[in-house]
Amino acid sequence: MRKFELIAPCHFGLEAVLKKEIIELGYEILQVEDGRVSFAGDEEAVCRANLHLRTAERILIKIGSFPAVTFEELFQGTKDLPWESYIPIDGKFWVAKAASVKSKLFSPSDIQSIMKKAIVERLKGVYRVGWFGEEGASFPLRVFIMKDMVTVGLDTTGESLHKRGYRKLTAKAPIAENLAAALIMLTPWNKNRILVDPFCGSGTFPIEAAMMAANMAPGLSRNFLSENWEHLLLEKVWQDAFEEAEDLVDLTVDTDIQGYDIDEEMVTISRENAKRAGVDQLIHFQRRPVAALSHPKKYGFLITNPPYGERLEEKEKLPELYRTLGERYQNLDSWSMYVISGYEKAEYDIGRKADKNRKIYNGMMKTYFYQYLGPKPPKKRRAGERAE
């Protein structure tokens, strides 16, 4: 199999979570940078990474990198890359996105245009044609320029990996599926522990948790752009990857995962989304206001994305909402609470400073992940052991 350097972009601030996922999948980390992790892999790795990584945005095959401070250097550096090894004569190719940080070249549209021309020039010479019909499979490219170093990646994913395929209906301000998964993975929660989301919206936190509990690959119910790249990724490699993922699913797992929302419509949407994801039997959704939040058991987890108050009428209600959340949390014996919020007075209104907080960008919005840490449950004694 061909060996590749693969690049997995992610939410800024969540690189360590993605790195751990990649290592657990069995691949060698090459580099960790702001917003992306690079790792070594073959054709199988492309398929498995797309299917299994919960926190990545997409999987790119690195075509190459080179320095450029002028458009002429950008053109020549792009032209020197081995495009014929990746793009067939009938391939449809374009620079889908260009990002530049601390570099002399900073105009995305100019970067995209010049690189497209350079690729055309290279392939015209290799394939000995005057023009390209581009009627075959799609090959979108993504370019990062950091401190005048250009890195070019071929997008194997297509639609972002956060689009699992189950969320056809959403709340007003939904949290991305891969961000929700990453936040759960930042907590000590596991499938044997209780998880409640009192502001479940379209059900993303409970659904992602249920998929983790059932060992269900997040990409199992969707398609990927590179499934059509038969010259690069054999159909059998994709088939084997899907079969492996299907064999790992265990829907017999016993869970206590619950999602509440004050809006009956949101509860209905959550149930539909969970059913579409194939984990509806693992989650209990219920219409319940945060003021009625309770649970009889100890050592559970609240993991939630409450309203931030982007609309004026919502903002007026936020102090009471967060105060109520804080009060109900205090009544949950030995629980932990994890809250992602862009509301600047979240801790003040909750009534307690978080034990930890972490700055996370939810899209372009700066938010904080407030972490209130409850005690660990006592270890279960083995048979024959007795208390002191």
JSON list of N, CA and C in Angstrom, two decimals, residues 144-204:
[
{"chain": "A", "resi": 144, "resn": "PHE", "atom": "N", "xyz": [-2.63, 25.71, 3.40]},
{"chain": "A", "resi": 144, "resn": "PHE", "atom": "CA", "xyz": [-2.30, 26.48, 4.60]},
{"chain": "A", "resi": 144, "resn": "PHE", "atom": "C", "xyz": [-0.96, 27.18, 4.34]},
{"chain": "A", "resi": 145, "resn": "ILE", "atom": "N", "xyz": [-0.90, 28.48, 4.55]},
{"chain": "A", "resi": 145, "resn": "ILE", "atom": "CA", "xyz": [0.37, 29.20, 4.47]},
{"chain": "A", "resi": 145, "resn": "ILE", "atom": "C", "xyz": [0.66, 29.78, 5.85]},
{"chain": "A", "resi": 146, "resn": "MET", "atom": "N", "xyz": [1.70, 29.27, 6.49]},
{"chain": "A", "resi": 146, "resn": "MET", "atom": "CA", "xyz": [2.09, 29.70, 7.83]},
{"chain": "A", "resi": 146, "resn": "MET", "atom": "C", "xyz": [3.53, 30.19, 7.79]},
{"chain": "A", "resi": 147, "resn": "LYS", "atom": "N", "xyz": [3.72, 31.47, 8.07]},
{"chain": "A", "resi": 147, "resn": "LYS", "atom": "CA", "xyz": [5.07, 32.07, 8.07]},
{"chain": "A", "resi": 147, "resn": "LYS", "atom": "C", "xyz": [5.79, 31.76, 6.76]},
{"chain": "A", "resi": 148, "resn": "ASP", "atom": "N", "xyz": [5.06, 31.99, 5.65]},
{"chain": "A", "resi": 148, "resn": "ASP", "atom": "CA", "xyz": [5.59, 31.86, 4.28]},
{"chain": "A", "resi": 148, "resn": "ASP", "atom": "C", "xyz": [5.89, 30.42, 3.86]},
{"chain": "A", "resi": 149, "resn": "MET", "atom": "N", "xyz": [5.46, 29.44, 4.64]},
{"chain": "A", "resi": 149, "resn": "MET", "atom": "CA", "xyz": [5.60, 28.03, 4.25]},
{"chain": "A", "resi": 149, "resn": "MET", "atom": "C", "xyz": [4.25, 27.51, 3.79]},
{"chain": "A", "resi": 150, "resn": "VAL", "atom": "N", "xyz": [4.19, 27.07, 2.54]},
{"chain": "A", "resi": 150, "resn": "VAL", "atom": "CA", "xyz": [2.94, 26.60, 1.92]},
{"chain": "A", "resi": 150, "resn": "VAL", "atom": "C", "xyz": [2.80, 25.10, 2.11]},
{"chain": "A", "resi": 151, "resn": "THR", "atom": "N", "xyz": [1.67, 24.66, 2.63]},
{"chain": "A", "resi": 151, "resn": "THR", "atom": "CA", "xyz": [1.37, 23.23, 2.76]},
{"chain": "A", "resi": 151, "resn": "THR", "atom": "C", "xyz": [0.09, 22.94, 1.99]},
{"chain": "A", "resi": 152, "resn": "VAL", "atom": "N", "xyz": [0.15, 21.94, 1.12]},
{"chain": "A", "resi": 152, "resn": "VAL", "atom": "CA", "xyz": [-0.97, 21.62, 0.24]},
{"chain": "A", "resi": 152, "resn": "VAL", "atom": "C", "xyz": [-1.51, 20.24, 0.59]},
{"chain": "A", "resi": 153, "resn": "GLY", "atom": "N", "xyz": [-2.82, 20.15, 0.84]},
{"chain": "A", "resi": 153, "resn": "GLY", "atom": "CA", "xyz": [-3.45, 18.89, 1.16]},
{"chain": "A", "resi": 153, "resn": "GLY", "atom": "C", "xyz": [-4.61, 18.57, 0.24]},
{"chain": "A", "resi": 154, "resn": "LEU", "atom": "N", "xyz": [-4.76, 17.29, -0.09]},
{"chain": "A", "resi": 154, "resn": "LEU", "atom": "CA", "xyz": [-5.87, 16.81, -0.92]},
{"chain": "A", "resi": 154, "resn": "LEU", "atom": "C", "xyz": [-6.96, 16.29, 0.01]},
{"chain": "A", "resi": 155, "resn": "ASP", "atom": "N", "xyz": [-8.16, 16.85, -0.09]},
{"chain": "A", "resi": 155, "resn": "ASP", "atom": "CA", "xyz": [-9.26, 16.52, 0.83]},
{"chain": "A", "resi": 155, "resn": "ASP", "atom": "C", "xyz": [-9.90, 15.19, 0.45]},
{"chain": "A", "resi": 156, "resn": "THR", "atom": "N", "xyz": [-9.76, 14.20, 1.33]},
{"chain": "A", "resi": 156, "resn": "THR", "atom": "CA", "xyz": [-10.34, 12.87, 1.07]},
{"chain": "A", "resi": 156, "resn": "THR", "atom": "C", "xyz": [-11.76, 12.74, 1.59]},
{"chain": "A", "resi": 157, "resn": "THR", "atom": "N", "xyz": [-12.22, 13.74, 2.35]},
{"chain": "A", "resi": 157, "resn": "THR", "atom": "CA", "xyz": [-13.47, 13.60, 3.12]},
{"chain": "A", "resi": 157, "resn": "THR", "atom": "C", "xyz": [-14.70, 14.10, 2.38]},
{"chain": "A", "resi": 158, "resn": "GLY", "atom": "N", "xyz": [-14.61, 15.32, 1.82]},
{"chain": "A", "resi": 158, "resn": "GLY", "atom": "CA", "xyz": [-15.79, 15.96, 1.24]},
{"chain": "A", "resi": 158, "resn": "GLY", "atom": "C", "xyz": [-16.47, 16.80, 2.31]},
{"chain": "A", "resi": 159, "resn": "GLU", "atom": "N", "xyz": [-17.75, 16.56, 2.52]},
{"chain": "A", "resi": 159, "resn": "GLU", "atom": "CA", "xyz": [-18.43, 17.28, 3.60]},
{"chain": "A", "resi": 159, "resn": "GLU", "atom": "C", "xyz": [-17.72, 17.01, 4.93]},
{"chain": "A", "resi": 160, "resn": "SER", "atom": "N", "xyz": [-17.60, 18.05, 5.75]},
{"chain": "A", "resi": 160, "resn": "SER", "atom": "CA", "xyz": [-16.85, 17.95, 7.01]},
{"chain": "A", "resi": 160, "resn": "SER", "atom": "C", "xyz": [-17.27, 16.74, 7.83]},
{"chain": "A", "resi": 161, "resn": "LEU", "atom": "N", "xyz": [-16.30, 16.18, 8.55]},
{"chain": "A", "resi": 161, "resn": "LEU", "atom": "CA", "xyz": [-16.57, 14.99, 9.36]},
{"chain": "A", "resi": 161, "resn": "LEU", "atom": "C", "xyz": [-17.56, 15.24, 10.49]},
{"chain": "A", "resi": 162, "resn": "HIS", "atom": "N", "xyz": [-17.81, 16.51, 10.83]},
{"chain": "A", "resi": 162, "resn": "HIS", "atom": "CA", "xyz": [-18.81, 16.74, 11.88]},
{"chain": "A", "resi": 162, "resn": "HIS", "atom": "C", "xyz": [-20.21, 16.39, 11.37]},
{"chain": "A", "resi": 163, "resn": "LYS", "atom": "N", "xyz": [-20.38, 16.29, 10.07]},
{"chain": "A", "resi": 163, "resn": "LYS", "atom": "CA", "xyz": [-21.67, 15.90, 9.51]},
{"chain": "A", "resi": 163, "resn": "LYS", "atom": "C", "xyz": [-21.76, 14.39, 9.45]},
{"chain": "A", "resi": 164, "resn": "ARG", "atom": "N", "xyz": [-22.22, 13.83, 10.57]},
{"chain": "A", "resi": 164, "resn": "ARG", "atom": "CA", "xyz": [-22.30, 12.37, 10.70]},
{"chain": "A", "resi": 164, "resn": "ARG", "atom": "C", "xyz": [-23.40, 11.78, 9.81]},
{"chain": "A", "resi": 165, "resn": "GLY", "atom": "N", "xyz": [-24.41, 12.58, 9.52]},
{"chain": "A", "resi": 165, "resn": "GLY", "atom": "CA", "xyz": [-25.52, 12.09, 8.72]},
{"chain": "A", "resi": 165, "resn": "GLY", "atom": "C", "xyz": [-26.79, 11.89, 9.51]},
{"chain": "A", "resi": 166, "resn": "TYR", "atom": "N", "xyz": [-26.73, 12.00, 10.85]},
{"chain": "A", "resi": 166, "resn": "TYR", "atom": "CA", "xyz": [-27.94, 11.75, 11.65]},
{"chain": "A", "resi": 166, "resn": "TYR", "atom": "C", "xyz": [-28.72, 13.02, 11.96]},
{"chain": "A", "resi": 167, "resn": "ARG", "atom": "N", "xyz": [-28.08, 14.19, 11.85]},
{"chain": "A", "resi": 167, "resn": "ARG", "atom": "CA", "xyz": [-28.74, 15.41, 12.32]},
{"chain": "A", "resi": 167, "resn": "ARG", "atom": "C", "xyz": [-29.37, 16.17, 11.15]},
{"chain": "A", "resi": 168, "resn": "LYS", "atom": "N", "xyz": [-30.55, 15.73, 10.76]},
{"chain": "A", "resi": 168, "resn": "LYS", "atom": "CA", "xyz": [-31.29, 16.41, 9.68]},
{"chain": "A", "resi": 168, "resn": "LYS", "atom": "C", "xyz": [-32.03, 17.63, 10.24]},
{"chain": "A", "resi": 169, "resn": "LEU", "atom": "N", "xyz": [-32.39, 17.55, 11.51]},
{"chain": "A", "resi": 169, "resn": "LEU", "atom": "CA", "xyz": [-33.12, 18.64, 12.17]},
{"chain": "A", "resi": 169, "resn": "LEU", "atom": "C", "xyz": [-32.28, 19.15, 13.33]},
{"chain": "A", "resi": 170, "resn": "THR", "atom": "N", "xyz": [-32.19, 20.48, 13.48]},
{"chain": "A", "resi": 170, "resn": "THR", "atom": "CA", "xyz": [-31.30, 21.03, 14.49]},
{"chain": "A", "resi": 170, "resn": "THR", "atom": "C", "xyz": [-31.99, 22.08, 15.35]},
{"chain": "A", "resi": 171, "resn": "ALA", "atom": "N", "xyz": [-31.33, 22.41, 16.44]},
{"chain": "A", "resi": 171, "resn": "ALA", "atom": "CA", "xyz": [-31.78, 23.50, 17.31]},
{"chain": "A", "resi": 171, "resn": "ALA", "atom": "C", "xyz": [-31.33, 24.83, 16.71]},
{"chain": "A", "resi": 172, "resn": "LYS", "atom": "N", "xyz": [-31.68, 25.93, 17.38]},
{"chain": "A", "resi": 172, "resn": "LYS", "atom": "CA", "xyz": [-31.34, 27.27, 16.85]},
{"chain": "A", "resi": 172, "resn": "LYS", "atom": "C", "xyz": [-29.84, 27.49, 16.83]},
{"chain": "A", "resi": 173, "resn": "ALA", "atom": "N", "xyz": [-29.13, 27.03, 17.83]},
{"chain": "A", "resi": 173, "resn": "ALA", "atom": "CA", "xyz": [-27.68, 27.22, 17.90]},
{"chain": "A", "resi": 173, "resn": "ALA", "atom": "C", "xyz": [-27.02, 25.89, 18.23]},
{"chain": "A", "resi": 174, "resn": "PRO", "atom": "N", "xyz": [-27.00, 24.96, 17.27]},
{"chain": "A", "resi": 174, "resn": "PRO", "atom": "CA", "xyz": [-26.48, 23.61, 17.56]},
{"chain": "A", "resi": 174, "resn": "PRO", "atom": "C", "xyz": [-24.97, 23.62, 17.73]},
{"chain": "A", "resi": 175, "resn": "ILE", "atom": "N", "xyz": [-24.49, 22.70, 18.55]},
{"chain": "A", "resi": 175, "resn": "ILE", "atom": "CA", "xyz": [-23.06, 22.50, 18.69]},
{"chain": "A", "resi": 175, "resn": "ILE", "atom": "C", "xyz": [-22.63, 21.46, 17.67]},
{"chain": "A", "resi": 176, "resn": "ALA", "atom": "N", "xyz": [-21.49, 21.67, 17.02]},
{"chain": "A", "resi": 176, "resn": "ALA", "atom": "CA", "xyz": [-21.02, 20.72, 16.01]},
{"chain": "A", "resi": 176, "resn": "ALA", "atom": "C", "xyz": [-20.78, 19.36, 16.65]},
{"chain": "A", "resi": 177, "resn": "GLU", "atom": "N", "xyz": [-21.07, 18.31, 15.89]},
{"chain": "A", "resi": 177, "resn": "GLU", "atom": "CA", "xyz": [-20.97, 16.96, 16.42]},
{"chain": "A", "resi": 177, "resn": "GLU", "atom": "C", "xyz": [-19.55, 16.62, 16.88]},
{"chain": "A", "resi": 178, "resn": "ASN", "atom": "N", "xyz": [-18.55, 17.03, 16.08]},
{"chain": "A", "resi": 178, "resn": "ASN", "atom": "CA", "xyz": [-17.17, 16.69, 16.47]},
{"chain": "A", "resi": 178, "resn": "ASN", "atom": "C", "xyz": [-16.72, 17.50, 17.68]},
{"chain": "A", "resi": 179, "resn": "LEU", "atom": "N", "xyz": [-17.23, 18.72, 17.84]},
{"chain": "A", "resi": 179, "resn": "LEU", "atom": "CA", "xyz": [-16.91, 19.51, 19.04]},
{"chain": "A", "resi": 179, "resn": "LEU", "atom": "C", "xyz": [-17.56, 18.88, 20.26]},
{"chain": "A", "resi": 180, "resn": "ALA", "atom": "N", "xyz": [-18.82, 18.45, 20.13]},
{"chain": "A", "resi": 180, "resn": "ALA", "atom": "CA", "xyz": [-19.50, 17.79, 21.25]},
{"chain": "A", "resi": 180, "resn": "ALA", "atom": "C", "xyz": [-18.74, 16.53, 21.67]},
{"chain": "A", "resi": 181, "resn": "ALA", "atom": "N", "xyz": [-18.31, 15.75, 20.68]},
{"chain": "A", "resi": 181, "resn": "ALA", "atom": "CA", "xyz": [-17.55, 14.53, 20.99]},
{"chain": "A", "resi": 181, "resn": "ALA", "atom": "C", "xyz": [-16.25, 14.86, 21.72]},
{"chain": "A", "resi": 182, "resn": "ALA", "atom": "N", "xyz": [-15.56, 15.90, 21.25]},
{"chain": "A", "resi": 182, "resn": "ALA", "atom": "CA", "xyz": [-14.29, 16.29, 21.88]},
{"chain": "A", "resi": 182, "resn": "ALA", "atom": "C", "xyz": [-14.49, 16.73, 23.33]},
{"chain": "A", "resi": 183, "resn": "LEU", "atom": "N", "xyz": [-15.56, 17.47, 23.58]},
{"chain": "A", "resi": 183, "resn": "LEU", "atom": "CA", "xyz": [-15.83, 17.94, 24.94]},
{"chain": "A", "resi": 183, "resn": "LEU", "atom": "C", "xyz": [-16.14, 16.78, 25.87]},
{"chain": "A", "resi": 184, "resn": "ILE", "atom": "N", "xyz": [-16.90, 15.81, 25.38]},
{"chain": "A", "resi": 184, "resn": "ILE", "atom": "CA", "xyz": [-17.17, 14.61, 26.19]},
{"chain": "A", "resi": 184, "resn": "ILE", "atom": "C", "xyz": [-15.86, 13.89, 26.51]},
{"chain": "A", "resi": 185, "resn": "MET", "atom": "N", "xyz": [-14.98, 13.83, 25.51]},
{"chain": "A", "resi": 185, "resn": "MET", "atom": "CA", "xyz": [-13.71, 13.13, 25.68]},
{"chain": "A", "resi": 185, "resn": "MET", "atom": "C", "xyz": [-12.75, 13.88, 26.61]},
{"chain": "A", "resi": 186, "resn": "LEU", "atom": "N", "xyz": [-13.01, 15.15, 26.84]},
{"chain": "A", "resi": 186, "resn": "LEU", "atom": "CA", "xyz": [-12.22, 15.92, 27.81]},
{"chain": "A", "resi": 186, "resn": "LEU", "atom": "C", "xyz": [-12.65, 15.66, 29.25]},
{"chain": "A", "resi": 187, "resn": "THR", "atom": "N", "xyz": [-13.74, 14.94, 29.43]},
{"chain": "A", "resi": 187, "resn": "THR", "atom": "CA", "xyz": [-14.23, 14.60, 30.77]},
{"chain": "A", "resi": 187, "resn": "THR", "atom": "C", "xyz": [-13.88, 13.15, 31.09]},
{"chain": "A", "resi": 188, "resn": "PRO", "atom": "N", "xyz": [-13.99, 12.73, 32.36]},
{"chain": "A", "resi": 188, "resn": "PRO", "atom": "CA", "xyz": [-13.73, 11.32, 32.70]},
{"chain": "A", "resi": 188, "resn": "PRO", "atom": "C", "xyz": [-14.93, 10.41, 32.43]},
{"chain": "A", "resi": 189, "resn": "TRP", "atom": "N", "xyz": [-15.99, 10.92, 31.78]},
{"chain": "A", "resi": 189, "resn": "TRP", "atom": "CA", "xyz": [-17.17, 10.10, 31.55]},
{"chain": "A", "resi": 189, "resn": "TRP", "atom": "C", "xyz": [-16.84, 8.84, 30.75]},
{"chain": "A", "resi": 190, "resn": "ASN", "atom": "N", "xyz": [-17.48, 7.75, 31.09]},
{"chain": "A", "resi": 190, "resn": "ASN", "atom": "CA", "xyz": [-17.42, 6.54, 30.27]},
{"chain": "A", "resi": 190, "resn": "ASN", "atom": "C", "xyz": [-18.79, 5.89, 30.26]},
{"chain": "A", "resi": 191, "resn": "LYS", "atom": "N", "xyz": [-18.96, 4.85, 29.48]},
{"chain": "A", "resi": 191, "resn": "LYS", "atom": "CA", "xyz": [-20.28, 4.26, 29.24]},
{"chain": "A", "resi": 191, "resn": "LYS", "atom": "C", "xyz": [-20.93, 3.70, 30.50]},
{"chain": "A", "resi": 192, "resn": "ASN", "atom": "N", "xyz": [-20.15, 3.49, 31.55]},
{"chain": "A", "resi": 192, "resn": "ASN", "atom": "CA", "xyz": [-20.71, 2.96, 32.79]},
{"chain": "A", "resi": 192, "resn": "ASN", "atom": "C", "xyz": [-21.21, 4.05, 33.73]},
{"chain": "A", "resi": 193, "resn": "ARG", "atom": "N", "xyz": [-21.05, 5.31, 33.34]},
{"chain": "A", "resi": 193, "resn": "ARG", "atom": "CA", "xyz": [-21.44, 6.43, 34.19]},
{"chain": "A", "resi": 193, "resn": "ARG", "atom": "C", "xyz": [-22.69, 7.12, 33.62]},
{"chain": "A", "resi": 194, "resn": "ILE", "atom": "N", "xyz": [-23.42, 7.82, 34.49]},
{"chain": "A", "resi": 194, "resn": "ILE", "atom": "CA", "xyz": [-24.63, 8.55, 34.08]},
{"chain": "A", "resi": 194, "resn": "ILE", "atom": "C", "xyz": [-24.23, 9.82, 33.35]},
{"chain": "A", "resi": 195, "resn": "LEU", "atom": "N", "xyz": [-24.96, 10.15, 32.29]},
{"chain": "A", "resi": 195, "resn": "LEU", "atom": "CA", "xyz": [-24.76, 11.42, 31.59]},
{"chain": "A", "resi": 195, "resn": "LEU", "atom": "C", "xyz": [-26.11, 12.07, 31.34]},
{"chain": "A", "resi": 196, "resn": "VAL", "atom": "N", "xyz": [-26.25, 13.34, 31.73]},
{"chain": "A", "resi": 196, "resn": "VAL", "atom": "CA", "xyz": [-27.48, 14.10, 31.52]},
{"chain": "A", "resi": 196, "resn": "VAL", "atom": "C", "xyz": [-27.13, 15.43, 30.86]},
{"chain": "A", "resi": 197, "resn": "ASP", "atom": "N", "xyz": [-27.87, 15.77, 29.80]},
{"chain": "A", "resi": 197, "resn": "ASP", "atom": "CA", "xyz": [-27.78, 17.10, 29.19]},
{"chain": "A", "resi": 197, "resn": "ASP", "atom": "C", "xyz": [-29.11, 17.81, 29.40]},
{"chain": "A", "resi": 198, "resn": "PRO", "atom": "N", "xyz": [-29.17, 18.82, 30.29]},
{"chain": "A", "resi": 198, "resn": "PRO", "atom": "CA", "xyz": [-30.44, 19.48, 30.59]},
{"chain": "A", "resi": 198, "resn": "PRO", "atom": "C", "xyz": [-30.88, 20.51, 29.55]},
{"chain": "A", "resi": 199, "resn": "PHE", "atom": "N", "xyz": [-30.01, 20.80, 28.58]},
{"chain": "A", "resi": 199, "resn": "PHE", "atom": "CA", "xyz": [-30.36, 21.70, 27.47]},
{"chain": "A", "resi": 199, "resn": "PHE", "atom": "C", "xyz": [-30.02, 20.97, 26.16]},
{"chain": "A", "resi": 200, "resn": "CYS", "atom": "N", "xyz": [-30.66, 19.85, 25.92]},
{"chain": "A", "resi": 200, "resn": "CYS", "atom": "CA", "xyz": [-30.17, 18.93, 24.88]},
{"chain": "A", "resi": 200, "resn": "CYS", "atom": "C", "xyz": [-30.40, 19.43, 23.46]},
{"chain": "A", "resi": 201, "resn": "GLY", "atom": "N", "xyz": [-31.31, 20.39, 23.24]},
{"chain": "A", "resi": 201, "resn": "GLY", "atom": "CA", "xyz": [-31.51, 20.90, 21.89]},
{"chain": "A", "resi": 201, "resn": "GLY", "atom": "C", "xyz": [-31.84, 19.77, 20.92]},
{"chain": "A", "resi": 202, "resn": "SER", "atom": "N", "xyz": [-31.01, 19.61, 19.89]},
{"chain": "A", "resi": 202, "resn": "SER", "atom": "CA", "xyz": [-31.25, 18.55, 18.91]},
{"chain": "A", "resi": 202, "resn": "SER", "atom": "C", "xyz": [-30.60, 17.23, 19.30]},
{"chain": "A", "resi": 203, "resn": "GLY", "atom": "N", "xyz": [-30.08, 17.14, 20.53]},
{"chain": "A", "resi": 203, "resn": "GLY", "atom": "CA", "xyz": [-29.63, 15.86, 21.07]},
{"chain": "A", "resi": 203, "resn": "GLY", "atom": "C", "xyz": [-28.19, 15.50, 20.84]},
{"chain": "A", "resi": 204, "resn": "THR", "atom": "N", "xyz": [-27.35, 16.46, 20.45]},
{"chain": "A", "resi": 204, "resn": "THR", "atom": "CA", "xyz": [-25.99, 16.12, 20.01]},
{"chain": "A", "resi": 204, "resn": "THR", "atom": "C", "xyz": [-25.15, 15.48, 21.10]}
]
